[in-house]
mmCIF file of C-alpha atoms in Angstrom:
data_model
loop_
_atom_site.group_PDB
_atom_site.id
_atom_site.type_symbol
_atom_site.label_atom_id
_atom_site.label_comp_id
_atom_site.label_asym_id
_atom_site.label_seq_id
_atom_site.Cartn_x
_atom_site.Cartn_y
_atom_site.Cartn_z
ATOM 1 C CA UNK G 1 36.331 -61.959 155.873
ATOM 2 C CA UNK G 2 33.228 -59.719 156.698
ATOM 3 C CA UNK G 3 30.313 -59.665 153.928
ATOM 4 C CA UNK G 4 27.596 -57.000 154.407
ATOM 5 C CA UNK G 5 27.224 -53.553 156.093
ATOM 6 C CA UNK G 6 29.973 -52.008 158.113
ATOM 7 C CA UNK G 7 29.205 -50.797 161.438
ATOM 8 C CA UNK G 8 29.292 -46.991 161.935
ATOM 9 C CA UNK G 9 31.435 -45.682 164.738
ATOM 10 C CA UNK G 10 31.025 -41.922 165.017
ATOM 11 C CA UNK G 11 33.691 -41.514 167.631
ATOM 12 C CA UNK G 12 36.385 -43.285 165.230
ATOM 13 C CA UNK G 13 35.103 -41.293 162.371
ATOM 14 C CA UNK G 14 35.460 -37.867 163.899
ATOM 15 C CA UNK G 15 38.868 -38.666 165.220
ATOM 16 C CA UNK G 16 40.074 -39.825 162.002
ATOM 17 C CA UNK G 17 39.034 -36.591 160.168
ATOM 18 C CA UNK G 18 40.603 -34.290 162.948
ATOM 19 C CA UNK G 19 43.523 -35.614 164.707
ATOM 20 C CA UNK G 20 45.660 -37.068 162.080
ATOM 21 C CA UNK G 21 45.545 -33.927 159.625
ATOM 22 C CA UNK G 22 48.791 -32.155 161.182
ATOM 23 C CA UNK G 23 50.730 -35.541 161.244
ATOM 24 C CA UNK G 24 49.767 -36.384 157.554
ATOM 25 C CA UNK G 25 50.745 -32.766 156.400
ATOM 26 C CA UNK G 26 54.229 -33.235 158.040
ATOM 27 C CA UNK G 27 54.586 -36.859 156.516
ATOM 28 C CA UNK G 28 53.560 -35.707 153.192
ATOM 29 C CA UNK G 29 56.261 -32.730 153.235
ATOM 30 C CA UNK G 30 59.027 -34.954 154.419
ATOM 31 C CA UNK G 31 58.196 -38.219 152.248
ATOM 32 C CA UNK G 32 57.144 -37.566 148.627
ATOM 33 C CA UNK G 33 55.580 -41.187 148.511
ATOM 34 C CA UNK G 34 53.444 -40.725 151.632
ATOM 35 C CA UNK G 35 49.818 -41.105 150.813
ATOM 36 C CA UNK G 36 50.210 -42.029 147.049
ATOM 37 C CA UNK G 37 48.023 -44.462 145.357
ATOM 38 C CA UNK G 38 49.550 -48.068 145.434
ATOM 39 C CA UNK G 39 52.120 -47.581 148.287
ATOM 40 C CA UNK G 40 50.184 -49.851 150.606
ATOM 41 C CA UNK G 41 50.852 -52.622 147.956
ATOM 42 C CA UNK G 42 54.501 -51.784 148.194
ATOM 43 C CA UNK G 43 54.841 -51.648 151.978
ATOM 44 C CA UNK G 44 52.411 -54.360 152.854
ATOM 45 C CA UNK G 45 50.958 -56.556 150.158
ATOM 46 C CA UNK G 46 48.973 -58.726 152.469
ATOM 47 C CA UNK G 47 47.142 -55.980 154.349
ATOM 48 C CA UNK G 48 46.436 -54.307 150.973
ATOM 49 C CA UNK G 49 44.816 -57.397 149.619
ATOM 50 C CA UNK G 50 42.680 -57.914 152.701
ATOM 51 C CA UNK G 51 41.539 -54.049 152.444
ATOM 52 C CA UNK G 52 40.753 -54.484 148.896
ATOM 53 C CA UNK G 53 38.583 -57.386 149.423
ATOM 54 C CA UNK G 54 36.973 -55.997 152.569
ATOM 55 C CA UNK G 55 36.036 -52.748 150.870
ATOM 56 C CA UNK G 56 34.444 -54.729 147.796
ATOM 57 C CA UNK G 57 32.533 -57.102 149.879
ATOM 58 C CA UNK G 58 31.061 -54.545 152.471
ATOM 59 C CA UNK G 59 29.417 -51.342 152.313
ATOM 60 C CA UNK G 60 28.776 -48.236 154.466
ATOM 61 C CA UNK G 61 25.788 -47.670 156.604
ATOM 62 C CA UNK G 62 26.819 -44.307 157.489
ATOM 63 C CA UNK G 63 24.681 -41.656 155.350
ATOM 64 C CA UNK G 64 27.228 -38.831 155.881
ATOM 65 C CA UNK G 65 30.461 -40.864 154.701
ATOM 66 C CA UNK G 66 29.819 -40.252 150.930
ATOM 67 C CA UNK G 67 28.177 -36.805 150.828
ATOM 68 C CA UNK G 68 31.009 -34.720 149.853
ATOM 69 C CA UNK G 69 33.324 -37.450 147.993
ATOM 70 C CA UNK G 70 32.781 -40.603 146.024
ATOM 71 C CA UNK G 71 35.022 -43.633 145.819
ATOM 72 C CA UNK G 72 35.034 -43.528 142.059
ATOM 73 C CA UNK G 73 36.451 -40.770 139.953
ATOM 74 C CA UNK G 74 33.851 -38.301 139.099
ATOM 75 C CA UNK G 75 33.548 -35.238 137.016
ATOM 76 C CA UNK G 76 34.307 -31.951 138.461
ATOM 77 C CA UNK G 77 30.876 -30.723 138.118
ATOM 78 C CA UNK G 78 29.117 -33.809 139.767
ATOM 79 C CA UNK G 79 31.402 -32.775 142.897
ATOM 80 C CA UNK G 80 30.481 -29.146 142.938
ATOM 81 C CA UNK G 81 26.815 -30.047 142.433
ATOM 82 C CA UNK G 82 26.814 -32.085 145.569
ATOM 83 C CA UNK G 83 28.628 -29.409 147.519
ATOM 84 C CA UNK G 84 26.013 -26.785 146.230
ATOM 85 C CA UNK G 85 23.204 -28.982 147.233
ATOM 86 C CA UNK G 86 24.645 -29.449 150.718
ATOM 87 C CA UNK G 87 25.156 -25.777 151.050
ATOM 88 C CA UNK G 88 21.507 -25.050 150.064
ATOM 89 C CA UNK G 89 20.248 -27.724 152.611
ATOM 90 C CA UNK G 90 22.222 -26.114 155.333
ATOM 91 C CA UNK G 91 21.048 -22.725 154.481
ATOM 92 C CA UNK G 92 17.399 -24.021 154.666
ATOM 93 C CA UNK G 93 17.937 -25.638 157.946
ATOM 94 C CA UNK G 94 19.466 -22.542 159.480
ATOM 95 C CA UNK G 95 16.751 -20.323 158.230
ATOM 96 C CA UNK G 96 14.062 -22.557 159.903
ATOM 97 C CA UNK G 97 16.061 -22.916 163.169
ATOM 98 C CA UNK G 98 16.836 -19.184 163.513
ATOM 99 C CA UNK G 99 13.237 -18.228 162.463
#
């Protein structure tokens, strides 16, 4: 079992965020249990246990991985605050680039 930082793979990260979106939408519309919390424990308990331990003993080195989301449940205002902060940073960057 790995302990410590996870290696960042930009290619896999981008692919995971873009290619599977349509497939996941179709699966969610056909299977009401697809993507629901706890389904991994029912389908493959050994893998679910491994993933749980892995995510608790390692941490991400990707600074962009938790920008717009967090692993813990947070209040709606905290989420919207981080989005506004990101939006303001992007506006400032765009201003200096287009200047």
